[in-house]
């Protein structure tokens, strides 16, 4: 029994080592264009990864993008609708080897979200699906197209140490919420959002 247990532990350790090695051997930067193009195509707002792009194994196996910005609505007062120190995109490991990117989770670290309503009462968070721009619909680096992110799920979106600012141009009212640590459930952009967590 003792020998069997040791053998099982050795096999598990070897498999774990292979998984970790595979995670770090896949050339992650080929997915930069896929992530940016998919977000732009889905929302009509430009998402940019201005910092590094790397693999992560905690809090989920996936891709970590640093210094991420998400464009504001045209005419918005803030430069961006959202910025964040990092965005962790949880992915299924096996499809990466065939060039697919199946997203399972989003973790936003230190996001700053600027919610605005203009003088006519139009909110900057009203995001629609635009006509796909040529650069957004074209195949991304590495030969994969936007079909690679069909597995995107917004059922697990986590905010860590976030800030939300609100400004109403019509009334002049402003609000600020800080220290947000929460989990969002958003099955689709048309569905009701559920939130659990804490904030100040």
JSON list of C-alpha atoms in Angstrom, two decimals:
[
{"chain": "A", "resi": 1, "resn": "UNK", "atom": "CA", "xyz": [0.00, 0.00, 0.00]},
{"chain": "A", "resi": 2, "resn": "UNK", "atom": "CA", "xyz": [2.83, 2.37, 0.89]},
{"chain": "A", "resi": 3, "resn": "UNK", "atom": "CA", "xyz": [4.60, 1.75, -2.42]},
{"chain": "A", "resi": 4, "resn": "UNK", "atom": "CA", "xyz": [1.34, 2.29, -4.35]},
{"chain": "A", "resi": 5, "resn": "UNK", "atom": "CA", "xyz": [0.73, 5.56, -2.54]},
{"chain": "A", "resi": 6, "resn": "UNK", "atom": "CA", "xyz": [4.25, 6.75, -3.29]},
{"chain": "A", "resi": 7, "resn": "UNK", "atom": "CA", "xyz": [3.84, 5.81, -6.94]},
{"chain": "A", "resi": 8, "resn": "UNK", "atom": "CA", "xyz": [0.56, 7.74, -7.17]},
{"chain": "A", "resi": 9, "resn": "UNK", "atom": "CA", "xyz": [2.16, 10.79, -5.55]},
{"chain": "A", "resi": 10, "resn": "UNK", "atom": "CA", "xyz": [5.09, 10.63, -7.98]},
{"chain": "A", "resi": 11, "resn": "UNK", "atom": "CA", "xyz": [2.74, 10.40, -10.97]},
{"chain": "A", "resi": 12, "resn": "UNK", "atom": "CA", "xyz": [0.65, 13.32, -9.70]},
{"chain": "A", "resi": 13, "resn": "UNK", "atom": "CA", "xyz": [3.81, 15.38, -9.13]},
{"chain": "A", "resi": 14, "resn": "UNK", "atom": "CA", "xyz": [5.08, 14.61, -12.64]},
{"chain": "A", "resi": 15, "resn": "UNK", "atom": "CA", "xyz": [1.72, 15.49, -14.21]},
{"chain": "A", "resi": 16, "resn": "UNK", "atom": "CA", "xyz": [1.56, 18.73, -12.22]},
{"chain": "A", "resi": 17, "resn": "UNK", "atom": "CA", "xyz": [5.07, 19.59, -13.37]},
{"chain": "A", "resi": 18, "resn": "UNK", "atom": "CA", "xyz": [4.13, 18.92, -17.00]},
{"chain": "A", "resi": 19, "resn": "UNK", "atom": "CA", "xyz": [1.05, 21.13, -16.71]},
{"chain": "A", "resi": 20, "resn": "UNK", "atom": "CA", "xyz": [3.05, 23.98, -15.19]},
{"chain": "A", "resi": 21, "resn": "UNK", "atom": "CA", "xyz": [5.76, 23.62, -17.82]},
{"chain": "A", "resi": 22, "resn": "UNK", "atom": "CA", "xyz": [3.15, 23.63, -20.59]},
{"chain": "A", "resi": 23, "resn": "UNK", "atom": "CA", "xyz": [1.59, 26.80, -19.22]},
{"chain": "A", "resi": 24, "resn": "UNK", "atom": "CA", "xyz": [4.88, 28.66, -19.36]},
{"chain": "A", "resi": 25, "resn": "UNK", "atom": "CA", "xyz": [6.05, 27.21, -22.69]},
{"chain": "A", "resi": 26, "resn": "UNK", "atom": "CA", "xyz": [3.06, 28.45, -24.72]},
{"chain": "A", "resi": 27, "resn": "UNK", "atom": "CA", "xyz": [3.97, 31.80, -26.38]},
{"chain": "A", "resi": 28, "resn": "UNK", "atom": "CA", "xyz": [1.42, 33.95, -24.59]},
{"chain": "A", "resi": 29, "resn": "UNK", "atom": "CA", "xyz": [1.97, 37.18, -26.52]},
{"chain": "A", "resi": 30, "resn": "UNK", "atom": "CA", "xyz": [0.24, 35.71, -29.59]},
{"chain": "A", "resi": 31, "resn": "UNK", "atom": "CA", "xyz": [-3.05, 36.15, -27.71]},
{"chain": "A", "resi": 32, "resn": "UNK", "atom": "CA", "xyz": [-2.64, 39.91, -27.14]},
{"chain": "A", "resi": 33, "resn": "UNK", "atom": "CA", "xyz": [-4.34, 40.72, -30.43]},
{"chain": "A", "resi": 34, "resn": "UNK", "atom": "CA", "xyz": [-7.10, 38.16, -29.84]},
{"chain": "A", "resi": 35, "resn": "UNK", "atom": "CA", "xyz": [-8.03, 39.60, -26.46]},
{"chain": "A", "resi": 36, "resn": "UNK", "atom": "CA", "xyz": [-7.99, 43.22, -27.64]},
{"chain": "A", "resi": 37, "resn": "UNK", "atom": "CA", "xyz": [-9.87, 42.47, -30.87]},
{"chain": "A", "resi": 38, "resn": "UNK", "atom": "CA", "xyz": [-12.51, 40.30, -29.17]},
{"chain": "A", "resi": 39, "resn": "UNK", "atom": "CA", "xyz": [-13.28, 42.96, -26.55]},
{"chain": "A", "resi": 40, "resn": "UNK", "atom": "CA", "xyz": [-13.45, 45.69, -29.17]},
{"chain": "A", "resi": 41, "resn": "UNK", "atom": "CA", "xyz": [-15.69, 43.64, -31.45]},
{"chain": "A", "resi": 42, "resn": "UNK", "atom": "CA", "xyz": [-18.04, 42.67, -28.62]},
{"chain": "A", "resi": 43, "resn": "UNK", "atom": "CA", "xyz": [-18.41, 46.12, -27.04]},
{"chain": "A", "resi": 44, "resn": "UNK", "atom": "CA", "xyz": [-17.51, 48.76, -29.61]},
{"chain": "A", "resi": 45, "resn": "UNK", "atom": "CA", "xyz": [-14.99, 50.20, -27.13]},
{"chain": "A", "resi": 46, "resn": "UNK", "atom": "CA", "xyz": [-11.26, 49.83, -27.55]},
{"chain": "A", "resi": 47, "resn": "UNK", "atom": "CA", "xyz": [-9.52, 47.66, -24.99]},
{"chain": "A", "resi": 48, "resn": "UNK", "atom": "CA", "xyz": [-5.73, 48.05, -24.83]},
{"chain": "A", "resi": 49, "resn": "UNK", "atom": "CA", "xyz": [-3.11, 46.03, -22.99]},
{"chain": "A", "resi": 50, "resn": "UNK", "atom": "CA", "xyz": [-0.38, 48.57, -22.31]},
{"chain": "A", "resi": 51, "resn": "UNK", "atom": "CA", "xyz": [1.77, 46.46, -20.01]},
{"chain": "A", "resi": 52, "resn": "UNK", "atom": "CA", "xyz": [3.07, 42.94, -19.89]},
{"chain": "A", "resi": 53, "resn": "UNK", "atom": "CA", "xyz": [1.19, 39.81, -20.88]},
{"chain": "A", "resi": 54, "resn": "UNK", "atom": "CA", "xyz": [2.00, 36.56, -19.07]},
{"chain": "A", "resi": 55, "resn": "UNK", "atom": "CA", "xyz": [0.57, 33.26, -17.91]},
{"chain": "A", "resi": 56, "resn": "UNK", "atom": "CA", "xyz": [-0.72, 32.82, -14.38]},
{"chain": "A", "resi": 57, "resn": "UNK", "atom": "CA", "xyz": [-1.72, 29.82, -12.30]},
{"chain": "A", "resi": 58, "resn": "UNK", "atom": "CA", "xyz": [-3.35, 31.78, -9.43]},
{"chain": "A", "resi": 59, "resn": "UNK", "atom": "CA", "xyz": [-6.16, 32.64, -8.83]},
{"chain": "A", "resi": 60, "resn": "UNK", "atom": "CA", "xyz": [-6.86, 30.76, -12.04]},
{"chain": "A", "resi": 61, "resn": "UNK", "atom": "CA", "xyz": [-4.95, 29.21, -14.91]},
{"chain": "A", "resi": 62, "resn": "UNK", "atom": "CA", "xyz": [-4.97, 31.84, -17.55]},
{"chain": "A", "resi": 63, "resn": "UNK", "atom": "CA", "xyz": [-3.44, 35.00, -18.93]},
{"chain": "A", "resi": 64, "resn": "UNK", "atom": "CA", "xyz": [-2.53, 38.09, -16.94]},
{"chain": "A", "resi": 65, "resn": "UNK", "atom": "CA", "xyz": [-2.57, 41.45, -18.73]},
{"chain": "A", "resi": 66, "resn": "UNK", "atom": "CA", "xyz": [-1.09, 44.47, -16.95]},
{"chain": "A", "resi": 67, "resn": "UNK", "atom": "CA", "xyz": [-2.07, 48.14, -17.30]},
{"chain": "A", "resi": 68, "resn": "UNK", "atom": "CA", "xyz": [-5.33, 47.60, -19.14]},
{"chain": "A", "resi": 69, "resn": "UNK", "atom": "CA", "xyz": [-7.53, 50.45, -20.40]},
{"chain": "A", "resi": 70, "resn": "UNK", "atom": "CA", "xyz": [-11.10, 50.35, -21.73]},
{"chain": "A", "resi": 71, "resn": "UNK", "atom": "CA", "xyz": [-12.26, 53.35, -23.76]},
{"chain": "A", "resi": 72, "resn": "UNK", "atom": "CA", "xyz": [-14.96, 55.73, -22.58]},
{"chain": "A", "resi": 73, "resn": "UNK", "atom": "CA", "xyz": [-17.99, 56.69, -24.66]},
{"chain": "A", "resi": 74, "resn": "UNK", "atom": "CA", "xyz": [-17.40, 59.47, -27.20]},
{"chain": "A", "resi": 75, "resn": "UNK", "atom": "CA", "xyz": [-17.65, 62.83, -25.44]},
{"chain": "A", "resi": 76, "resn": "UNK", "atom": "CA", "xyz": [-17.12, 61.36, -21.97]},
{"chain": "A", "resi": 77, "resn": "UNK", "atom": "CA", "xyz": [-15.34, 63.47, -19.37]},
{"chain": "A", "resi": 78, "resn": "UNK", "atom": "CA", "xyz": [-13.02, 60.70, -18.13]},
{"chain": "A", "resi": 79, "resn": "UNK", "atom": "CA", "xyz": [-10.35, 59.43, -20.47]},
{"chain": "A", "resi": 80, "resn": "UNK", "atom": "CA", "xyz": [-11.48, 55.85, -19.92]},
{"chain": "A", "resi": 81, "resn": "UNK", "atom": "CA", "xyz": [-14.58, 54.00, -18.81]},
{"chain": "A", "resi": 82, "resn": "UNK", "atom": "CA", "xyz": [-12.24, 51.68, -16.91]},
{"chain": "A", "resi": 83, "resn": "UNK", "atom": "CA", "xyz": [-8.59, 51.17, -16.11]},
{"chain": "A", "resi": 84, "resn": "UNK", "atom": "CA", "xyz": [-7.03, 48.41, -14.06]},
{"chain": "A", "resi": 85, "resn": "UNK", "atom": "CA", "xyz": [-3.63, 47.40, -12.79]},
{"chain": "A", "resi": 86, "resn": "UNK", "atom": "CA", "xyz": [-4.17, 43.96, -14.23]},
{"chain": "A", "resi": 87, "resn": "UNK", "atom": "CA", "xyz": [-6.78, 41.77, -15.85]},
{"chain": "A", "resi": 88, "resn": "UNK", "atom": "CA", "xyz": [-6.57, 38.02, -15.35]},
{"chain": "A", "resi": 89, "resn": "UNK", "atom": "CA", "xyz": [-8.38, 36.07, -18.06]},
{"chain": "A", "resi": 90, "resn": "UNK", "atom": "CA", "xyz": [-9.01, 32.50, -16.92]},
{"chain": "A", "resi": 91, "resn": "UNK", "atom": "CA", "xyz": [-8.75, 30.06, -19.80]},
{"chain": "A", "resi": 92, "resn": "UNK", "atom": "CA", "xyz": [-9.13, 26.36, -20.49]},
{"chain": "A", "resi": 93, "resn": "UNK", "atom": "CA", "xyz": [-5.62, 24.94, -20.76]},
{"chain": "A", "resi": 94, "resn": "UNK", "atom": "CA", "xyz": [-5.98, 22.20, -23.37]},
{"chain": "A", "resi": 95, "resn": "UNK", "atom": "CA", "xyz": [-7.52, 24.36, -26.16]},
{"chain": "A", "resi": 96, "resn": "UNK", "atom": "CA", "xyz": [-4.47, 26.66, -26.01]},
{"chain": "A", "resi": 97, "resn": "UNK", "atom": "CA", "xyz": [-2.40, 24.01, -27.73]},
{"chain": "A", "resi": 98, "resn": "UNK", "atom": "CA", "xyz": [-4.68, 24.12, -30.78]},
{"chain": "A", "resi": 99, "resn": "UNK", "atom": "CA", "xyz": [-4.67, 27.91, -30.87]},
{"chain": "A", "resi": 100, "resn": "UNK", "atom": "CA", "xyz": [-8.10, 28.43, -29.25]},
{"chain": "A", "resi": 101, "resn": "UNK", "atom": "CA", "xyz": [-8.76, 30.77, -26.36]},
{"chain": "A", "resi": 102, "resn": "UNK", "atom": "CA", "xyz": [-11.75, 29.64, -24.25]},
{"chain": "A", "resi": 103, "resn": "UNK", "atom": "CA", "xyz": [-12.36, 32.17, -21.48]},
{"chain": "A", "resi": 104, "resn": "UNK", "atom": "CA", "xyz": [-13.84, 30.94, -18.20]},
{"chain": "A", "resi": 105, "resn": "UNK", "atom": "CA", "xyz": [-13.24, 33.77, -15.71]},
{"chain": "A", "resi": 106, "resn": "UNK", "atom": "CA", "xyz": [-12.27, 37.44, -15.43]},
{"chain": "A", "resi": 107, "resn": "UNK", "atom": "CA", "xyz": [-10.43, 38.92, -12.45]},
{"chain": "A", "resi": 108, "resn": "UNK", "atom": "CA", "xyz": [-9.97, 42.71, -12.34]},
{"chain": "A", "resi": 109, "resn": "UNK", "atom": "CA", "xyz": [-7.26, 43.89, -9.96]},
{"chain": "A", "resi": 110, "resn": "UNK", "atom": "CA", "xyz": [-7.48, 47.50, -8.71]},
{"chain": "A", "resi": 111, "resn": "UNK", "atom": "CA", "xyz": [-9.96, 48.59, -11.37]},
{"chain": "A", "resi": 112, "resn": "UNK", "atom": "CA", "xyz": [-11.07, 52.22, -11.57]},
{"chain": "A", "resi": 113, "resn": "UNK", "atom": "CA", "xyz": [-14.47, 52.47, -13.24]},
{"chain": "A", "resi": 114, "resn": "UNK", "atom": "CA", "xyz": [-15.79, 55.87, -14.30]},
{"chain": "A", "resi": 115, "resn": "UNK", "atom": "CA", "xyz": [-19.58, 55.88, -14.72]},
{"chain": "A", "resi": 116, "resn": "UNK", "atom": "CA", "xyz": [-21.01, 59.01, -16.34]},
{"chain": "A", "resi": 117, "resn": "UNK", "atom": "CA", "xyz": [-24.32, 60.38, -17.55]},
{"chain": "A", "resi": 118, "resn": "UNK", "atom": "CA", "xyz": [-24.20, 63.23, -20.03]},
{"chain": "A", "resi": 119, "resn": "UNK", "atom": "CA", "xyz": [-26.41, 66.33, -20.02]},
{"chain": "A", "resi": 120, "resn": "UNK", "atom": "CA", "xyz": [-29.07, 64.42, -21.98]},
{"chain": "A", "resi": 121, "resn": "UNK", "atom": "CA", "xyz": [-29.10, 61.54, -19.51]},
{"chain": "A", "resi": 122, "resn": "UNK", "atom": "CA", "xyz": [-27.26, 59.07, -21.73]},
{"chain": "A", "resi": 123, "resn": "UNK", "atom": "CA", "xyz": [-25.02, 56.69, -19.72]},
{"chain": "A", "resi": 124, "resn": "UNK", "atom": "CA", "xyz": [-21.49, 55.86, -20.83]},
{"chain": "A", "resi": 125, "resn": "UNK", "atom": "CA", "xyz": [-21.94, 52.25, -19.73]},
{"chain": "A", "resi": 126, "resn": "UNK", "atom": "CA", "xyz": [-24.58, 51.56, -22.41]},
{"chain": "A", "resi": 127, "resn": "UNK", "atom": "CA", "xyz": [-22.48, 49.23, -24.53]},
{"chain": "A", "resi": 128, "resn": "UNK", "atom": "CA", "xyz": [-23.77, 47.83, -27.80]},
{"chain": "A", "resi": 129, "resn": "UNK", "atom": "CA", "xyz": [-22.40, 45.49, -30.43]},
{"chain": "A", "resi": 130, "resn": "UNK", "atom": "CA", "xyz": [-21.03, 47.61, -33.26]},
{"chain": "A", "resi": 131, "resn": "UNK", "atom": "CA", "xyz": [-20.44, 46.76, -36.85]},
{"chain": "A", "resi": 132, "resn": "UNK", "atom": "CA", "xyz": [-17.19, 44.86, -36.69]},
{"chain": "A", "resi": 133, "resn": "UNK", "atom": "CA", "xyz": [-14.26, 47.02, -37.67]},
{"chain": "A", "resi": 134, "resn": "UNK", "atom": "CA", "xyz": [-11.83, 45.45, -40.14]},
{"chain": "A", "resi": 135, "resn": "UNK", "atom": "CA", "xyz": [-9.03, 45.28, -37.61]},
{"chain": "A", "resi": 136, "resn": "UNK", "atom": "CA", "xyz": [-11.35, 43.76, -35.00]},
{"chain": "A", "resi": 137, "resn": "UNK", "atom": "CA", "xyz": [-12.77, 41.07, -37.27]},
{"chain": "A", "resi": 138, "resn": "UNK", "atom": "CA", "xyz": [-9.52, 40.10, -38.95]},
{"chain": "A", "resi": 139, "resn": "UNK", "atom": "CA", "xyz": [-7.68, 36.99, -37.75]},
{"chain": "A", "resi": 140, "resn": "UNK", "atom": "CA", "xyz": [-5.36, 37.81, -34.88]},
{"chain": "A", "resi": 141, "resn": "UNK", "atom": "CA", "xyz": [-1.69, 36.97, -34.58]},
{"chain": "A", "resi": 142, "resn": "UNK", "atom": "CA", "xyz": [-1.07, 33.27, -34.48]},
{"chain": "A", "resi": 143, "resn": "UNK", "atom": "CA", "xyz": [-3.70, 32.46, -37.12]},
{"chain": "A", "resi": 144, "resn": "UNK", "atom": "CA", "xyz": [-6.78, 32.27, -34.87]},
{"chain": "A", "resi": 145, "resn": "UNK", "atom": "CA", "xyz": [-9.91, 34.37, -35.42]},
{"chain": "A", "resi": 146, "resn": "UNK", "atom": "CA", "xyz": [-12.55, 35.62, -32.99]},
{"chain": "A", "resi": 147, "resn": "UNK", "atom": "CA", "xyz": [-14.25, 32.22, -32.90]},
{"chain": "A", "resi": 148, "resn": "UNK", "atom": "CA", "xyz": [-11.54, 31.34, -30.39]},
{"chain": "A", "resi": 149, "resn": "UNK", "atom": "CA", "xyz": [-13.34, 33.26, -27.66]},
{"chain": "A", "resi": 150, "resn": "UNK", "atom": "CA", "xyz": [-16.80, 31.73, -28.08]},
{"chain": "A", "resi": 151, "resn": "UNK", "atom": "CA", "xyz": [-16.31, 30.19, -24.63]},
{"chain": "A", "resi": 152, "resn": "UNK", "atom": "CA", "xyz": [-16.33, 33.60, -22.95]},
{"chain": "A", "resi": 153, "resn": "UNK", "atom": "CA", "xyz": [-18.41, 33.47, -19.79]},
{"chain": "A", "resi": 154, "resn": "UNK", "atom": "CA", "xyz": [-19.28, 36.43, -17.60]},
{"chain": "A", "resi": 155, "resn": "UNK", "atom": "CA", "xyz": [-20.67, 34.17, -14.90]},
{"chain": "A", "resi": 156, "resn": "UNK", "atom": "CA", "xyz": [-17.55, 34.73, -12.78]},
{"chain": "A", "resi": 157, "resn": "UNK", "atom": "CA", "xyz": [-16.20, 38.28, -12.83]},
{"chain": "A", "resi": 158, "resn": "UNK", "atom": "CA", "xyz": [-14.22, 39.33, -9.77]},
{"chain": "A", "resi": 159, "resn": "UNK", "atom": "CA", "xyz": [-13.20, 42.82, -8.67]},
{"chain": "A", "resi": 160, "resn": "UNK", "atom": "CA", "xyz": [-10.29, 43.23, -6.26]},
{"chain": "A", "resi": 161, "resn": "UNK", "atom": "CA", "xyz": [-9.64, 46.58, -4.50]},
{"chain": "A", "resi": 162, "resn": "UNK", "atom": "CA", "xyz": [-11.76, 48.44, -7.01]},
{"chain": "A", "resi": 163, "resn": "UNK", "atom": "CA", "xyz": [-13.04, 52.01, -7.24]},
{"chain": "A", "resi": 164, "resn": "UNK", "atom": "CA", "xyz": [-16.20, 53.26, -8.94]},
{"chain": "A", "resi": 165, "resn": "UNK", "atom": "CA", "xyz": [-16.79, 56.96, -9.58]},
{"chain": "A", "resi": 166, "resn": "UNK", "atom": "CA", "xyz": [-20.14, 58.33, -10.77]},
{"chain": "A", "resi": 167, "resn": "UNK", "atom": "CA", "xyz": [-20.79, 61.71, -12.36]},
{"chain": "A", "resi": 168, "resn": "UNK", "atom": "CA", "xyz": [-24.12, 63.11, -13.58]},
{"chain": "A", "resi": 169, "resn": "UNK", "atom": "CA", "xyz": [-23.47, 66.04, -15.94]},
{"chain": "A", "resi": 170, "resn": "UNK", "atom": "CA", "xyz": [-27.13, 67.09, -15.81]},
{"chain": "A", "resi": 171, "resn": "UNK", "atom": "CA", "xyz": [-27.42, 67.44, -12.04]},
{"chain": "A", "resi": 172, "resn": "UNK", "atom": "CA", "xyz": [-23.75, 67.88, -11.14]},
{"chain": "A", "resi": 173, "resn": "UNK", "atom": "CA", "xyz": [-24.01, 65.00, -8.67]},
{"chain": "A", "resi": 174, "resn": "UNK", "atom": "CA", "xyz": [-20.92, 62.88, -8.02]},
{"chain": "A", "resi": 175, "resn": "UNK", "atom": "CA", "xyz": [-20.38, 59.75, -5.97]},
{"chain": "A", "resi": 176, "resn": "UNK", "atom": "CA", "xyz": [-17.36, 57.58, -5.24]},
{"chain": "A", "resi": 177, "resn": "UNK", "atom": "CA", "xyz": [-17.23, 53.99, -3.98]},
{"chain": "A", "resi": 178, "resn": "UNK", "atom": "CA", "xyz": [-13.89, 52.51, -2.92]},
{"chain": "A", "resi": 179, "resn": "UNK", "atom": "CA", "xyz": [-12.33, 49.30, -1.63]},
{"chain": "A", "resi": 180, "resn": "UNK", "atom": "CA", "xyz": [-14.65, 47.15, -3.71]},
{"chain": "A", "resi": 181, "resn": "UNK", "atom": "CA", "xyz": [-14.04, 43.42, -3.39]},
{"chain": "A", "resi": 182, "resn": "UNK", "atom": "CA", "xyz": [-16.87, 41.66, -5.14]},
{"chain": "A", "resi": 183, "resn": "UNK", "atom": "CA", "xyz": [-17.98, 38.90, -7.47]},
{"chain": "A", "resi": 184, "resn": "UNK", "atom": "CA", "xyz": [-20.31, 39.73, -10.35]},
{"chain": "A", "resi": 185, "resn": "UNK", "atom": "CA", "xyz": [-22.62, 37.38, -12.19]},
{"chain": "A", "resi": 186, "resn": "UNK", "atom": "CA", "xyz": [-23.51, 38.70, -15.63]},
{"chain": "A", "resi": 187, "resn": "UNK", "atom": "CA", "xyz": [-24.78, 35.93, -17.94]},
{"chain": "A", "resi": 188, "resn": "UNK", "atom": "CA", "xyz": [-25.03, 38.41, -20.83]},
{"chain": "A", "resi": 189, "resn": "UNK", "atom": "CA", "xyz": [-24.99, 42.14, -21.49]},
{"chain": "A", "resi": 190, "resn": "UNK", "atom": "CA", "xyz": [-28.80, 42.05, -21.62]},
{"chain": "A", "resi": 191, "resn": "UNK", "atom": "CA", "xyz": [-29.29, 40.17, -18.36]},
{"chain": "A", "resi": 192, "resn": "UNK", "atom": "CA", "xyz": [-29.63, 41.46, -14.79]},
{"chain": "A", "resi": 193, "resn": "UNK", "atom": "CA", "xyz": [-26.38, 41.66, -12.88]},
{"chain": "A", "resi": 194, "resn": "UNK", "atom": "CA", "xyz": [-25.89, 40.00, -9.50]},
{"chain": "A", "resi": 195, "resn": "UNK", "atom": "CA", "xyz": [-23.22, 41.24, -7.08]},
{"chain": "A", "resi": 196, "resn": "UNK", "atom": "CA", "xyz": [-21.88, 39.98, -3.78]},
{"chain": "A", "resi": 197, "resn": "UNK", "atom": "CA", "xyz": [-19.01, 41.38, -1.73]},
{"chain": "A", "resi": 198, "resn": "UNK", "atom": "CA", "xyz": [-17.96, 44.42, 0.27]},
{"chain": "A", "resi": 199, "resn": "UNK", "atom": "CA", "xyz": [-17.22, 48.10, -0.41]},
{"chain": "A", "resi": 200, "resn": "UNK", "atom": "CA", "xyz": [-16.76, 51.51, 1.23]}
]
